[in-house]
Tab-separated table of C-alpha atoms in Angstrom:
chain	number	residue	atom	x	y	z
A	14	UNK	CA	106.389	-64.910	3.146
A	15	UNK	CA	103.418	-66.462	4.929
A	16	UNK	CA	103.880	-70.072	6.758
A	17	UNK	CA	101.076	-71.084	8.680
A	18	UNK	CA	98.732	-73.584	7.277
A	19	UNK	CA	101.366	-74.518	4.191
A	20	UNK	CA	101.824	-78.088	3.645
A	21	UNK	CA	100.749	-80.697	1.576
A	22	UNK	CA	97.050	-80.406	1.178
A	23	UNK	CA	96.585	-76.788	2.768
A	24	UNK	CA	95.798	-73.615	1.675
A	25	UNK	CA	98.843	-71.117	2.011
A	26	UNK	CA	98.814	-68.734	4.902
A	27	UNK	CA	98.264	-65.036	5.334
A	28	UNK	CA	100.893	-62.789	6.628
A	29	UNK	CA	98.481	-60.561	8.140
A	30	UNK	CA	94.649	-60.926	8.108
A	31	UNK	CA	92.419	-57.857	8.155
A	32	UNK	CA	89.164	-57.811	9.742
A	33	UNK	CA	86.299	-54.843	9.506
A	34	UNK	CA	86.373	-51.391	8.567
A	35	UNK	CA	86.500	-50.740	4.928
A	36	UNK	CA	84.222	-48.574	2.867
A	37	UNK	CA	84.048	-45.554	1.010
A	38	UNK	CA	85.154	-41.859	1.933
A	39	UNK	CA	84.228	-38.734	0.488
A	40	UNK	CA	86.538	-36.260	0.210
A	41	UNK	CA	85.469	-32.357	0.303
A	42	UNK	CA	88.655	-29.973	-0.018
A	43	UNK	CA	87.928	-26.970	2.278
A	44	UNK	CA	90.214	-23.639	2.251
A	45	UNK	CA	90.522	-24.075	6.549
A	46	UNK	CA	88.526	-26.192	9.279
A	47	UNK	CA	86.209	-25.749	10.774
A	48	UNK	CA	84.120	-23.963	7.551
A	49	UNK	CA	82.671	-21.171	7.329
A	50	UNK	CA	78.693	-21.063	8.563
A	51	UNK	CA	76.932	-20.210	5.326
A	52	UNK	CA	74.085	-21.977	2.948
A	53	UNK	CA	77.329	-22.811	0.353
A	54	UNK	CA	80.754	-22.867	-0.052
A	55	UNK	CA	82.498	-23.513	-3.103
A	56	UNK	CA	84.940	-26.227	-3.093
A	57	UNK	CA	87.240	-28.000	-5.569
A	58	UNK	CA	86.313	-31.372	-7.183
A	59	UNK	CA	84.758	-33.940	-4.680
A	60	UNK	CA	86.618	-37.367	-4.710
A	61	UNK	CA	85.339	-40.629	-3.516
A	62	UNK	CA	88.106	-43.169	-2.474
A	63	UNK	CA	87.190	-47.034	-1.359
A	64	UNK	CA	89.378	-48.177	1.532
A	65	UNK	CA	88.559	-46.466	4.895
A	66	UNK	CA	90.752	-47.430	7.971
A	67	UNK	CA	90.290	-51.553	7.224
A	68	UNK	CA	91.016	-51.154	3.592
A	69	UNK	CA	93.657	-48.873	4.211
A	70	UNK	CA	95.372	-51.148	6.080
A	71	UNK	CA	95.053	-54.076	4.318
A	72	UNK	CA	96.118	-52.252	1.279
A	73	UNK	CA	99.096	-50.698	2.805
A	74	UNK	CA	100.447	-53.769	3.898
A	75	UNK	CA	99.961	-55.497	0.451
A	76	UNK	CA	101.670	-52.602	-0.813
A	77	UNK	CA	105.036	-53.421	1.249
A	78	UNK	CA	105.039	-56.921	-0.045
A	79	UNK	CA	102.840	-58.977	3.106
A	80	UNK	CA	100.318	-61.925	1.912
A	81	UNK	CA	96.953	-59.898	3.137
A	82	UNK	CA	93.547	-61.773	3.445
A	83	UNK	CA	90.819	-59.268	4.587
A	84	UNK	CA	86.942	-60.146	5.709
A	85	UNK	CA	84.170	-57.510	5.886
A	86	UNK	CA	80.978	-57.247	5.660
A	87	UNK	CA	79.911	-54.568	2.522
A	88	UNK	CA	76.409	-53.818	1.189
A	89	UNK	CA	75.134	-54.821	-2.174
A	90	UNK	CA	75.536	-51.764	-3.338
A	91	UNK	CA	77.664	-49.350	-5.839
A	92	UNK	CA	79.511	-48.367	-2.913
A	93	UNK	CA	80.484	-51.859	-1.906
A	94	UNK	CA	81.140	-52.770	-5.799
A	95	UNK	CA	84.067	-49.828	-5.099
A	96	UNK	CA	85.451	-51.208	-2.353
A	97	UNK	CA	85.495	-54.740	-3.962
A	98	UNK	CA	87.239	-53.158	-7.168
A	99	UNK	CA	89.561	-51.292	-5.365
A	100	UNK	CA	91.073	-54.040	-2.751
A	101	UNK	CA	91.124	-56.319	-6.257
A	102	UNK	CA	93.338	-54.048	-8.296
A	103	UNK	CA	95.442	-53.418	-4.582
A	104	UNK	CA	96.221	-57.177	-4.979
A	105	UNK	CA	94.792	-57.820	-1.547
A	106	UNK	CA	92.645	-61.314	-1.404
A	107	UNK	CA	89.253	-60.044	-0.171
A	108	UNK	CA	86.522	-62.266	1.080
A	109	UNK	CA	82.929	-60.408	1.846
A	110	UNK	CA	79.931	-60.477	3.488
A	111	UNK	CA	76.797	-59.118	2.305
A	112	UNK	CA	75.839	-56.348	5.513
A	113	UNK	CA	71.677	-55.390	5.443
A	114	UNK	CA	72.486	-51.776	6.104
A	115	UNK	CA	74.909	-51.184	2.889
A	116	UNK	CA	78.251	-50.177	2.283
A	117	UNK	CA	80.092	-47.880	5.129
A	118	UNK	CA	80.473	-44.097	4.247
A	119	UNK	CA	82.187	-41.350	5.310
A	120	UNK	CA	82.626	-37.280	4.156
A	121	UNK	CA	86.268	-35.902	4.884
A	122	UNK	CA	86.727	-32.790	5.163
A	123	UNK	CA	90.583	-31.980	4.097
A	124	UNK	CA	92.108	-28.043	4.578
A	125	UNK	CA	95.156	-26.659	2.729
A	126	UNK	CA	97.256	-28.021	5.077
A	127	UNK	CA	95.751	-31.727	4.872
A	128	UNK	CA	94.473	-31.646	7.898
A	129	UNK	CA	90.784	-33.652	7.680
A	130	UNK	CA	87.708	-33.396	9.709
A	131	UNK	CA	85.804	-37.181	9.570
A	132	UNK	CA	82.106	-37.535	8.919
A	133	UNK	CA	81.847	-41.225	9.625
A	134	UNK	CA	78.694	-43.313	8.809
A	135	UNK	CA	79.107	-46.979	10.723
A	136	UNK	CA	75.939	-48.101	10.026
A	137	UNK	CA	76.406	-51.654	11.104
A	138	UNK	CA	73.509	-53.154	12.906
A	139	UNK	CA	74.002	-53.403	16.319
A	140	UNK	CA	73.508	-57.319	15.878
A	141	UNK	CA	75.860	-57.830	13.332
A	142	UNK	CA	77.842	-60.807	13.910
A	143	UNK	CA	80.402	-62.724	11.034
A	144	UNK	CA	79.940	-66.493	11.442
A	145	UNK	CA	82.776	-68.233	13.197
A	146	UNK	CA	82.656	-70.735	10.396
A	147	UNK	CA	83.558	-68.401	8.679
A	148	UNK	CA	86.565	-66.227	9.948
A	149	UNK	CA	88.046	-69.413	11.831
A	150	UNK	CA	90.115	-70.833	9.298
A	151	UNK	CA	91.476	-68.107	7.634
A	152	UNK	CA	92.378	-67.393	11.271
A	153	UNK	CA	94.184	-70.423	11.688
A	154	UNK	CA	96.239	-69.560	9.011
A	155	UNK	CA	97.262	-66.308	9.859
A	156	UNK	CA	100.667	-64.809	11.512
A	157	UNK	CA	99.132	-61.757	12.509
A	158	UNK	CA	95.387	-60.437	12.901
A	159	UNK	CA	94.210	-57.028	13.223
A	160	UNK	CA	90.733	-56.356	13.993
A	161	UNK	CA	89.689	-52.606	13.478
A	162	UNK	CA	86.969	-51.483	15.692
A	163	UNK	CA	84.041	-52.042	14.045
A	164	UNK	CA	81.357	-54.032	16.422
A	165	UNK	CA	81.176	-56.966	15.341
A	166	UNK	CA	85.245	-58.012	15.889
A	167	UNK	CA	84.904	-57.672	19.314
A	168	UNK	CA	82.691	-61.059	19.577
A	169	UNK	CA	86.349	-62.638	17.466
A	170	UNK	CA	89.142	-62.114	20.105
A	171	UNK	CA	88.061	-64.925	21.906
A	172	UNK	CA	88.473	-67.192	19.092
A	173	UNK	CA	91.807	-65.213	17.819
A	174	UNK	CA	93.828	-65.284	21.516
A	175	UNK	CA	93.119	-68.969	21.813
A	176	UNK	CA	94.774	-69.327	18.551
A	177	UNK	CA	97.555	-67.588	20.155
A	178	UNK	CA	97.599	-65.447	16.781
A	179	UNK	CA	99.163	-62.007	17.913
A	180	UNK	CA	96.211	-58.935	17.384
A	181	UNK	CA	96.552	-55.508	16.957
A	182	UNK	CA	93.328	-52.618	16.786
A	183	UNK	CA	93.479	-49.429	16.563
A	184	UNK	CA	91.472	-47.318	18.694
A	185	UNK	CA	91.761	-43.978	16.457
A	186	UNK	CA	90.907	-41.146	18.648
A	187	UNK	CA	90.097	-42.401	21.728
A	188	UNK	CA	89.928	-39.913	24.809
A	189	UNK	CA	90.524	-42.856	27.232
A	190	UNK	CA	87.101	-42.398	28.757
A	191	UNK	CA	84.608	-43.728	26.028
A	192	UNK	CA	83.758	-47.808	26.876
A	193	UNK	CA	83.183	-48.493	23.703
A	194	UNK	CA	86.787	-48.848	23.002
A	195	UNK	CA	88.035	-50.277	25.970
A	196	UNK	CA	87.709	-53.956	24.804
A	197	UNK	CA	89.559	-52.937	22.193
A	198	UNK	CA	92.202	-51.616	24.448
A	199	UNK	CA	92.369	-54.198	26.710
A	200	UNK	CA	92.452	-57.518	24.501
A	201	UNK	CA	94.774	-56.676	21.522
A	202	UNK	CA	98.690	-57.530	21.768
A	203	UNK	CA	99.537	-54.503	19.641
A	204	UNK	CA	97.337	-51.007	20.356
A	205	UNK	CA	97.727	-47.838	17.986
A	206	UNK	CA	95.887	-44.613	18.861
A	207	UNK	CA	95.606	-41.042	17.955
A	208	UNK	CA	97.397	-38.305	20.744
A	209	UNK	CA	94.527	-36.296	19.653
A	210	UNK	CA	92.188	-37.780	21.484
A	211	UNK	CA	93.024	-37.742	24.776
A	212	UNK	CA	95.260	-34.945	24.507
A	213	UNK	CA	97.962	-34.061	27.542
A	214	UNK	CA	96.329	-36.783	29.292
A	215	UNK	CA	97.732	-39.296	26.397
A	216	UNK	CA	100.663	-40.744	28.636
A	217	UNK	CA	98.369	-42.269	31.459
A	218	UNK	CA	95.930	-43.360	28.750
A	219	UNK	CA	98.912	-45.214	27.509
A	220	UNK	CA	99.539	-46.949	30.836
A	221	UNK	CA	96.401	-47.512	31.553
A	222	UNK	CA	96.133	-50.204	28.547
A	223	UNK	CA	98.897	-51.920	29.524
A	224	UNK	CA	97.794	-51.866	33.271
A	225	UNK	CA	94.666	-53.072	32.486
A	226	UNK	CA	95.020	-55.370	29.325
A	227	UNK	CA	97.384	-57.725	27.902
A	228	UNK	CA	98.814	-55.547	25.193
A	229	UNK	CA	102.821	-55.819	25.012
A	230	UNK	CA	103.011	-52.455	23.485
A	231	UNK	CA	101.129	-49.021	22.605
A	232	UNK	CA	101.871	-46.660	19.851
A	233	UNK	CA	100.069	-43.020	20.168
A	234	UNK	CA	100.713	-41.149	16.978
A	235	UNK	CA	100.835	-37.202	16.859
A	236	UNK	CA	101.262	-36.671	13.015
A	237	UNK	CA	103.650	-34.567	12.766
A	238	UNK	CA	104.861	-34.408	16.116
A	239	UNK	CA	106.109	-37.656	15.667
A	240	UNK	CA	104.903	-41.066	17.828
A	241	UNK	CA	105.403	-42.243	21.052
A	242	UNK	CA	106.100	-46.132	22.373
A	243	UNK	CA	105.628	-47.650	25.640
A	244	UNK	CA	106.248	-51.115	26.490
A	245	UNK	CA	105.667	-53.491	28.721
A	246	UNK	CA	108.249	-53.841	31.589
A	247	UNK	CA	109.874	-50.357	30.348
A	248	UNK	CA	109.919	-46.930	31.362
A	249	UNK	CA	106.514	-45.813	32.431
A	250	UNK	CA	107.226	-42.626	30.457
A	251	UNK	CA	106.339	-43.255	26.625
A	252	UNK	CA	109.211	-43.073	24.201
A	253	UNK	CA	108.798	-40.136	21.708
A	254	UNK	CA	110.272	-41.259	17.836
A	255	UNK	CA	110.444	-38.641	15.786
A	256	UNK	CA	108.343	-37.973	12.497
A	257	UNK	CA	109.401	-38.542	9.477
A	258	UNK	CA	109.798	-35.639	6.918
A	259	UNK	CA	107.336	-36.141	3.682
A	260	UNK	CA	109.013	-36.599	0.828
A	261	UNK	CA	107.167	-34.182	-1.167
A	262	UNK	CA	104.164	-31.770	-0.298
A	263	UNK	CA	101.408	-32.623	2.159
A	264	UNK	CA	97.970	-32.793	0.358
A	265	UNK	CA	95.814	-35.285	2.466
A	266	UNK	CA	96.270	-36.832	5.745
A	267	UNK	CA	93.277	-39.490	4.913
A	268	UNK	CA	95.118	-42.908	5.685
A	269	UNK	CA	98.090	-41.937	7.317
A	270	UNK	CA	97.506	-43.439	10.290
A	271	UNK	CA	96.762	-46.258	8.313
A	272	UNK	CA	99.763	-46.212	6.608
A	273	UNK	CA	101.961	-46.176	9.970
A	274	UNK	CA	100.434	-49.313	10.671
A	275	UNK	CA	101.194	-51.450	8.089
A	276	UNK	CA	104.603	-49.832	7.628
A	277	UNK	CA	104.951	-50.951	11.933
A	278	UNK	CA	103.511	-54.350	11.259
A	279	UNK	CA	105.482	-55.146	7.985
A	280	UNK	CA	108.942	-54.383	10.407
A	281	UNK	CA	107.264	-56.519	13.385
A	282	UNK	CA	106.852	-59.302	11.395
A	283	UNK	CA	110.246	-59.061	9.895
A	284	UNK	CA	111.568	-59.250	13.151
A	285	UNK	CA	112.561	-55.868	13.982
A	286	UNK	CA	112.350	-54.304	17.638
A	287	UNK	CA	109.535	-52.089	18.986
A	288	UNK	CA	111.254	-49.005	18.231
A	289	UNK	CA	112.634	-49.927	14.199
A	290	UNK	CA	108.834	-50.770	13.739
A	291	UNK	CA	107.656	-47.428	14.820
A	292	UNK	CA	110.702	-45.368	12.696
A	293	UNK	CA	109.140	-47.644	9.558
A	294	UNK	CA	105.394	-46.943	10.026
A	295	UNK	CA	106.769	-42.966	10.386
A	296	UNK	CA	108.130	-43.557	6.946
A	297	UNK	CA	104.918	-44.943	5.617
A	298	UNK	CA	102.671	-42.376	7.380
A	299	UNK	CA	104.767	-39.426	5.870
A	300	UNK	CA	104.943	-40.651	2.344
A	301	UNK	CA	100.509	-41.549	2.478
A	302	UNK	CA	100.500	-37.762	2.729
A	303	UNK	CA	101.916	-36.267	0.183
A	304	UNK	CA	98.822	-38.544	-2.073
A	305	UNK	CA	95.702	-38.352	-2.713
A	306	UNK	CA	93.400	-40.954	-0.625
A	307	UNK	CA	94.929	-44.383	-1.316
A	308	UNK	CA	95.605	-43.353	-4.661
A	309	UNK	CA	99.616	-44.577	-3.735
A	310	UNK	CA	101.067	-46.195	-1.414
A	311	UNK	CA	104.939	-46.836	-0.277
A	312	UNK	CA	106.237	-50.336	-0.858
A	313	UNK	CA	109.571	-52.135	0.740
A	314	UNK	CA	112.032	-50.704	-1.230
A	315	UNK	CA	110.877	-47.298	-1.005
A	316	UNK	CA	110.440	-47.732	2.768
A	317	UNK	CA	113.614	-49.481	4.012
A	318	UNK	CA	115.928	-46.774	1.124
A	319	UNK	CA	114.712	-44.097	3.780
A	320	UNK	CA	115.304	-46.171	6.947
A	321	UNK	CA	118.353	-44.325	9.201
Protein backbone atom coordinates (compact mmCIF):
# COMPACT_ATOMS: atom_id res chain seq x y z
CA UNK A 1 0.00 0.00 0.00
CA UNK A 2 2.81 2.43 0.78
CA UNK A 3 4.30 4.75 -2.22
CA UNK A 4 6.62 7.20 -1.13
CA UNK A 5 10.24 6.59 -1.60
CA UNK A 6 9.51 3.36 -4.12
CA UNK A 7 11.49 3.36 -7.17
CA UNK A 8 14.37 1.94 -8.56
CA UNK A 9 17.07 2.04 -5.98
CA UNK A 10 14.83 3.04 -2.85
CA UNK A 11 13.70 1.56 0.05
CA UNK A 12 9.78 1.03 0.03
CA UNK A 13 7.70 3.45 1.98
CA UNK A 14 5.73 3.33 5.19
CA UNK A 15 2.07 3.83 5.28
CA UNK A 16 2.18 5.28 8.59
CA UNK A 17 5.31 5.86 10.76
CA UNK A 18 5.08 5.72 14.54
CA UNK A 19 7.16 7.73 16.72
CA UNK A 20 7.54 7.41 20.82
CA UNK A 21 5.55 5.90 23.39
CA UNK A 22 5.85 2.23 23.67
CA UNK A 23 6.68 0.18 26.72
CA UNK A 24 5.34 -2.11 29.07
CA UNK A 25 2.02 -1.99 31.24
CA UNK A 26 1.10 -3.79 34.17
CA UNK A 27 -2.11 -4.81 34.58
CA UNK A 28 -3.74 -5.23 38.26
CA UNK A 29 -7.55 -6.40 38.04
CA UNK A 30 -9.36 -4.56 40.90
CA UNK A 31 -13.14 -5.48 41.99
CA UNK A 32 -14.04 -1.26 41.62
CA UNK A 33 -11.82 2.05 41.37
CA UNK A 34 -10.68 3.77 43.25
CA UNK A 35 -9.50 0.63 45.84
CA UNK A 36 -10.09 0.15 48.90
CA UNK A 37 -7.42 1.91 51.58
CA UNK A 38 -5.92 -1.14 53.24
CA UNK A 39 -2.15 -2.75 53.62
CA UNK A 40 -3.52 -5.61 50.80
CA UNK A 41 -5.98 -6.49 48.55
CA UNK A 42 -6.23 -9.61 46.82
CA UNK A 43 -6.39 -9.49 43.18
CA UNK A 44 -6.49 -11.94 40.25
CA UNK A 45 -3.35 -12.81 38.20
CA UNK A 46 -1.14 -9.72 37.32
CA UNK A 47 -0.41 -9.44 33.50
CA UNK A 48 2.31 -7.54 31.86
CA UNK A 49 1.57 -6.50 28.18
CA UNK A 50 4.41 -4.63 25.84
CA UNK A 51 2.83 -1.93 23.67
CA UNK A 52 1.66 1.18 25.63
CA UNK A 53 -0.07 4.02 23.60
CA UNK A 54 2.99 4.05 20.71
CA UNK A 55 2.99 0.34 20.41
CA UNK A 56 -0.55 0.18 20.50
CA UNK A 57 -0.85 2.14 17.72
CA UNK A 58 1.59 0.96 15.61
CA UNK A 59 0.32 -2.47 16.22
CA UNK A 60 -3.22 -1.67 15.56
CA UNK A 61 -2.58 -0.28 12.38
CA UNK A 62 -0.39 -3.28 11.24
CA UNK A 63 -3.19 -5.25 12.32
CA UNK A 64 -5.68 -3.59 9.61
CA UNK A 65 -3.23 -4.26 6.87
CA UNK A 66 -0.99 -0.52 6.82
CA UNK A 67 3.00 -0.83 6.13
CA UNK A 68 4.02 0.51 9.89
CA UNK A 69 7.68 1.62 10.64
CA UNK A 70 7.94 2.70 14.35
CA UNK A 71 11.16 4.51 16.20
CA UNK A 72 11.59 4.64 20.01
CA UNK A 73 13.88 4.83 22.24
CA UNK A 74 13.71 1.47 24.86
CA UNK A 75 16.18 0.56 27.63
CA UNK A 76 18.50 -2.37 27.55
CA UNK A 77 16.56 -4.08 29.60
CA UNK A 78 14.01 -7.23 29.99
CA UNK A 79 11.36 -4.81 29.67
CA UNK A 80 12.57 -3.38 26.41
CA UNK A 81 13.49 -7.12 25.14
CA UNK A 82 9.31 -7.35 25.55
CA UNK A 83 8.52 -4.64 23.71
CA UNK A 84 11.02 -5.62 20.91
CA UNK A 85 9.43 -9.27 20.89
CA UNK A 86 6.13 -8.16 20.90
CA UNK A 87 6.12 -5.37 17.93
CA UNK A 88 8.25 -8.41 16.01
CA UNK A 89 5.62 -11.10 16.26
CA UNK A 90 2.84 -7.89 15.54
CA UNK A 91 4.66 -7.76 12.14
CA UNK A 92 5.39 -4.09 12.69
CA UNK A 93 9.14 -3.06 11.39
CA UNK A 94 10.64 -1.58 14.58
CA UNK A 95 13.80 0.41 14.67
CA UNK A 96 15.20 1.36 18.43
CA UNK A 97 17.14 3.41 20.35
CA UNK A 98 18.93 2.48 23.36
CA UNK A 99 17.23 5.28 26.22
CA UNK A 100 19.80 5.65 29.61
CA UNK A 101 16.80 5.57 31.89
CA UNK A 102 15.31 1.99 30.68
CA UNK A 103 12.30 0.74 29.29
CA UNK A 104 8.87 2.87 29.98
CA UNK A 105 6.43 1.32 32.60
CA UNK A 106 3.21 1.64 33.65
CA UNK A 107 0.61 -0.23 36.45
CA UNK A 108 -3.15 -0.28 35.20
CA UNK A 109 -5.48 -0.60 37.31
CA UNK A 110 -8.66 -2.33 35.42
CA UNK A 111 -12.35 -2.74 37.48
CA UNK A 112 -15.11 -5.22 36.52
CA UNK A 113 -16.36 -3.00 34.22
CA UNK A 114 -12.89 -2.36 32.34
CA UNK A 115 -12.63 0.76 33.33
CA UNK A 116 -8.56 1.42 34.14
CA UNK A 117 -6.84 3.80 36.39
CA UNK A 118 -3.03 4.57 34.70
CA UNK A 119 0.12 4.53 36.77
CA UNK A 120 2.44 5.88 34.13
CA UNK A 121 6.29 5.89 34.51
CA UNK A 122 7.83 8.31 31.51
CA UNK A 123 11.07 8.28 32.65
CA UNK A 124 12.68 9.86 29.67
CA UNK A 125 15.40 12.29 30.44
CA UNK A 126 14.44 15.59 30.06
CA UNK A 127 17.33 15.89 27.35
CA UNK A 128 16.43 13.15 25.36
CA UNK A 129 16.65 13.93 21.83
CA UNK A 130 16.53 11.08 18.61
CA UNK A 131 19.12 12.17 16.03
CA UNK A 132 17.68 13.77 12.94
CA UNK A 133 19.93 11.48 11.00
CA UNK A 134 18.18 9.28 12.15
CA UNK A 135 14.29 9.72 11.94
CA UNK A 136 14.73 11.87 8.62
CA UNK A 137 14.60 9.34 6.11
CA UNK A 138 12.25 7.07 7.26
CA UNK A 139 10.33 10.36 7.37
CA UNK A 140 10.75 11.02 3.90
CA UNK A 141 9.26 7.97 3.15
CA UNK A 142 6.29 8.10 5.02
CA UNK A 143 2.43 8.97 4.06
CA UNK A 144 1.48 9.65 7.42
CA UNK A 145 3.40 10.35 10.84
CA UNK A 146 2.11 10.26 14.22
CA UNK A 147 4.15 11.40 16.99
CA UNK A 148 2.73 10.42 20.52
CA UNK A 149 3.60 12.78 23.21
CA UNK A 150 6.52 11.69 24.59
CA UNK A 151 9.25 14.73 24.87
CA UNK A 152 11.44 14.20 22.69
CA UNK A 153 8.90 14.32 19.31
CA UNK A 154 8.20 17.65 19.92
CA UNK A 155 11.91 18.80 18.74
CA UNK A 156 10.59 16.48 15.11
CA UNK A 157 7.58 18.56 13.82
CA UNK A 158 9.74 20.94 12.43
CA UNK A 159 11.45 18.52 10.32
CA UNK A 160 7.98 16.46 9.65
CA UNK A 161 5.70 19.79 8.44
CA UNK A 162 8.45 20.80 6.08
CA UNK A 163 8.13 17.44 4.62
CA UNK A 164 4.61 18.31 4.24
CA UNK A 165 3.99 14.66 5.73
CA UNK A 166 0.43 14.95 7.41
CA UNK A 167 0.87 14.35 11.63
CA UNK A 168 -1.41 13.31 14.03
CA UNK A 169 -0.73 13.12 18.30
CA UNK A 170 -2.77 12.34 20.65
CA UNK A 171 -3.03 14.36 23.63
CA UNK A 172 -4.83 11.57 25.92
CA UNK A 173 -6.41 13.36 28.73
CA UNK A 174 -5.70 16.69 28.40
CA UNK A 175 -7.78 19.30 30.53
CA UNK A 176 -6.94 22.07 27.98
CA UNK A 177 -4.97 23.97 30.58
CA UNK A 178 -1.67 21.90 31.05
CA UNK A 179 1.31 23.53 28.50
CA UNK A 180 2.86 20.64 28.22
CA UNK A 181 0.51 19.49 25.62
CA UNK A 182 -0.19 22.45 23.83
CA UNK A 183 2.58 21.97 21.18
CA UNK A 184 1.13 18.99 20.68
CA UNK A 185 -2.18 20.59 20.08
CA UNK A 186 -1.20 23.20 18.08
CA UNK A 187 1.28 21.59 15.40
CA UNK A 188 -0.35 18.21 14.44
CA UNK A 189 -2.83 18.03 11.29
CA UNK A 190 -4.87 15.32 12.99
CA UNK A 191 -5.53 15.75 17.11
CA UNK A 192 -7.27 12.85 19.20
CA UNK A 193 -8.07 13.43 22.89
CA UNK A 194 -9.87 11.98 25.77
CA UNK A 195 -13.53 13.98 26.83
CA UNK A 196 -12.37 13.00 30.17
CA UNK A 197 -10.08 15.37 30.60
CA UNK A 198 -11.46 18.45 30.21
CA UNK A 199 -14.81 17.40 30.92
CA UNK A 200 -18.06 19.82 29.98
CA UNK A 201 -15.53 22.22 29.00
CA UNK A 202 -14.40 19.62 26.07
CA UNK A 203 -16.20 21.62 23.16
CA UNK A 204 -14.15 24.96 23.57
CA UNK A 205 -11.04 22.85 24.19
CA UNK A 206 -11.87 21.52 20.81
CA UNK A 207 -12.00 24.97 19.20
CA UNK A 208 -9.44 26.22 20.81
CA UNK A 209 -6.91 23.78 18.80
CA UNK A 210 -8.15 24.62 15.75
CA UNK A 211 -8.17 28.42 16.64
CA UNK A 212 -4.89 28.31 17.69
CA UNK A 213 -3.05 25.57 15.58
CA UNK A 214 -3.06 24.23 12.21
CA UNK A 215 -4.89 21.02 12.86
CA UNK A 216 -7.71 20.31 10.08
CA UNK A 217 -9.60 18.23 12.48
CA UNK A 218 -10.12 17.06 16.29
CA UNK A 219 -11.54 13.87 17.52
CA UNK A 220 -12.50 13.83 21.48
CA UNK A 221 -13.44 10.31 22.38
CA UNK A 222 -15.95 9.51 25.33
CA UNK A 223 -15.76 5.62 25.32
CA UNK A 224 -18.81 4.67 25.40
CA UNK A 225 -20.56 7.74 24.87
CA UNK A 226 -19.39 7.67 21.56
CA UNK A 227 -16.84 10.52 19.80
CA UNK A 228 -17.20 13.79 18.69
CA UNK A 229 -15.60 15.63 15.31
CA UNK A 230 -15.02 19.14 14.57
CA UNK A 231 -13.53 20.46 11.55
CA UNK A 232 -12.11 23.12 10.18
CA UNK A 233 -14.47 25.61 8.37
CA UNK A 234 -17.58 23.57 9.95
CA UNK A 235 -19.96 23.98 12.59
CA UNK A 236 -18.31 25.33 15.67
CA UNK A 237 -20.39 22.76 17.59
CA UNK A 238 -18.49 19.26 17.53
CA UNK A 239 -20.24 16.45 15.74
CA UNK A 240 -21.20 13.59 18.16
CA UNK A 241 -20.78 9.79 16.21
CA UNK A 242 -22.08 7.32 18.03
CA UNK A 243 -20.19 4.31 19.77
CA UNK A 244 -19.97 1.30 18.54
CA UNK A 245 -21.51 -1.74 20.42
CA UNK A 246 -18.64 -4.45 21.49
CA UNK A 247 -19.00 -7.40 19.95
CA UNK A 248 -18.66 -9.49 22.92
CA UNK A 249 -18.08 -8.61 26.72
CA UNK A 250 -16.01 -5.67 27.92
CA UNK A 251 -12.92 -6.90 29.93
CA UNK A 252 -10.21 -4.12 29.48
CA UNK A 253 -10.31 -0.73 28.12
CA UNK A 254 -6.23 -0.66 27.97
CA UNK A 255 -5.67 0.40 24.19
CA UNK A 256 -8.87 1.40 23.10
CA UNK A 257 -8.15 4.64 22.43
CA UNK A 258 -5.41 3.29 20.67
CA UNK A 259 -7.33 1.19 18.72
CA UNK A 260 -9.74 4.14 17.47
CA UNK A 261 -6.80 5.57 16.06
CA UNK A 262 -5.49 3.31 13.84
CA UNK A 263 -8.96 2.09 12.88
CA UNK A 264 -9.47 6.43 11.96
CA UNK A 265 -6.14 6.55 10.25
CA UNK A 266 -6.42 3.21 8.25
CA UNK A 267 -10.03 4.94 6.71
CA UNK A 268 -8.09 8.45 6.26
CA UNK A 269 -5.62 7.03 4.32
CA UNK A 270 -8.00 5.04 2.27
CA UNK A 271 -9.60 8.06 1.40
CA UNK A 272 -12.62 8.15 3.39
CA UNK A 273 -14.23 11.49 4.86
CA UNK A 274 -13.77 12.84 8.42
CA UNK A 275 -16.81 11.33 9.65
CA UNK A 276 -16.40 7.36 7.91
CA UNK A 277 -12.91 7.60 9.68
CA UNK A 278 -14.33 8.26 13.04
CA UNK A 279 -17.43 5.40 12.59
CA UNK A 280 -14.16 2.95 11.73
CA UNK A 281 -11.87 3.83 14.68
CA UNK A 282 -15.45 3.31 16.87
CA UNK A 283 -15.36 -0.14 15.41
CA UNK A 284 -11.79 -0.74 16.35
CA UNK A 285 -12.07 0.88 19.83
CA UNK A 286 -15.14 -1.40 20.69
CA UNK A 287 -13.75 -4.65 19.51
CA UNK A 288 -9.88 -3.73 21.66
CA UNK A 289 -12.27 -4.12 24.58
CA UNK A 290 -13.70 -7.06 24.73
CA UNK A 291 -9.47 -8.43 24.88
CA UNK A 292 -7.09 -8.64 27.00
CA UNK A 293 -4.20 -5.83 26.56
CA UNK A 294 -3.08 -6.15 22.92
CA UNK A 295 -3.50 -9.68 23.15
CA UNK A 296 -5.97 -9.15 19.68
CA UNK A 297 -6.57 -6.83 17.60
CA UNK A 298 -9.34 -6.17 14.67
CA UNK A 299 -8.03 -6.33 11.13
CA UNK A 300 -9.78 -4.95 7.67
CA UNK A 301 -12.09 -7.47 7.12
CA UNK A 302 -13.38 -7.66 10.48
CA UNK A 303 -13.61 -3.84 10.57
CA UNK A 304 -15.19 -2.79 7.24
CA UNK A 305 -17.98 -6.40 7.73
CA UNK A 306 -19.30 -4.08 10.66
CA UNK A 307 -19.15 -0.73 8.81
CA UNK A 308 -23.09 0.71 8.36
Amino acid sequence: MAEPGDGPGAEPGHDVLVVGGCGVDTVVRVDSLPVPLADSVGVGPILEWPGQTGGNVALGCRALGLDVKFLDFVGDDPAGGQVREHLTKGGVDFEGLISPAGTRRAVNLVETTGRRMSFHDARDPEDLRMPRDFYLPHLARARHVHVSITNFTRFLFDDIIEQGVPVSTDLHDWDGVNSYHREFAYRADLVFLSAAGAGERIAPVMREILREGRAQAVVATAGAGGSYLLTRGGSRTPRPVPATVPPAPVVDSNGAGDAYVAGFLYGRLAGRDLEACARLGAIAGAYACTVEGSSSLIGADALLSREV
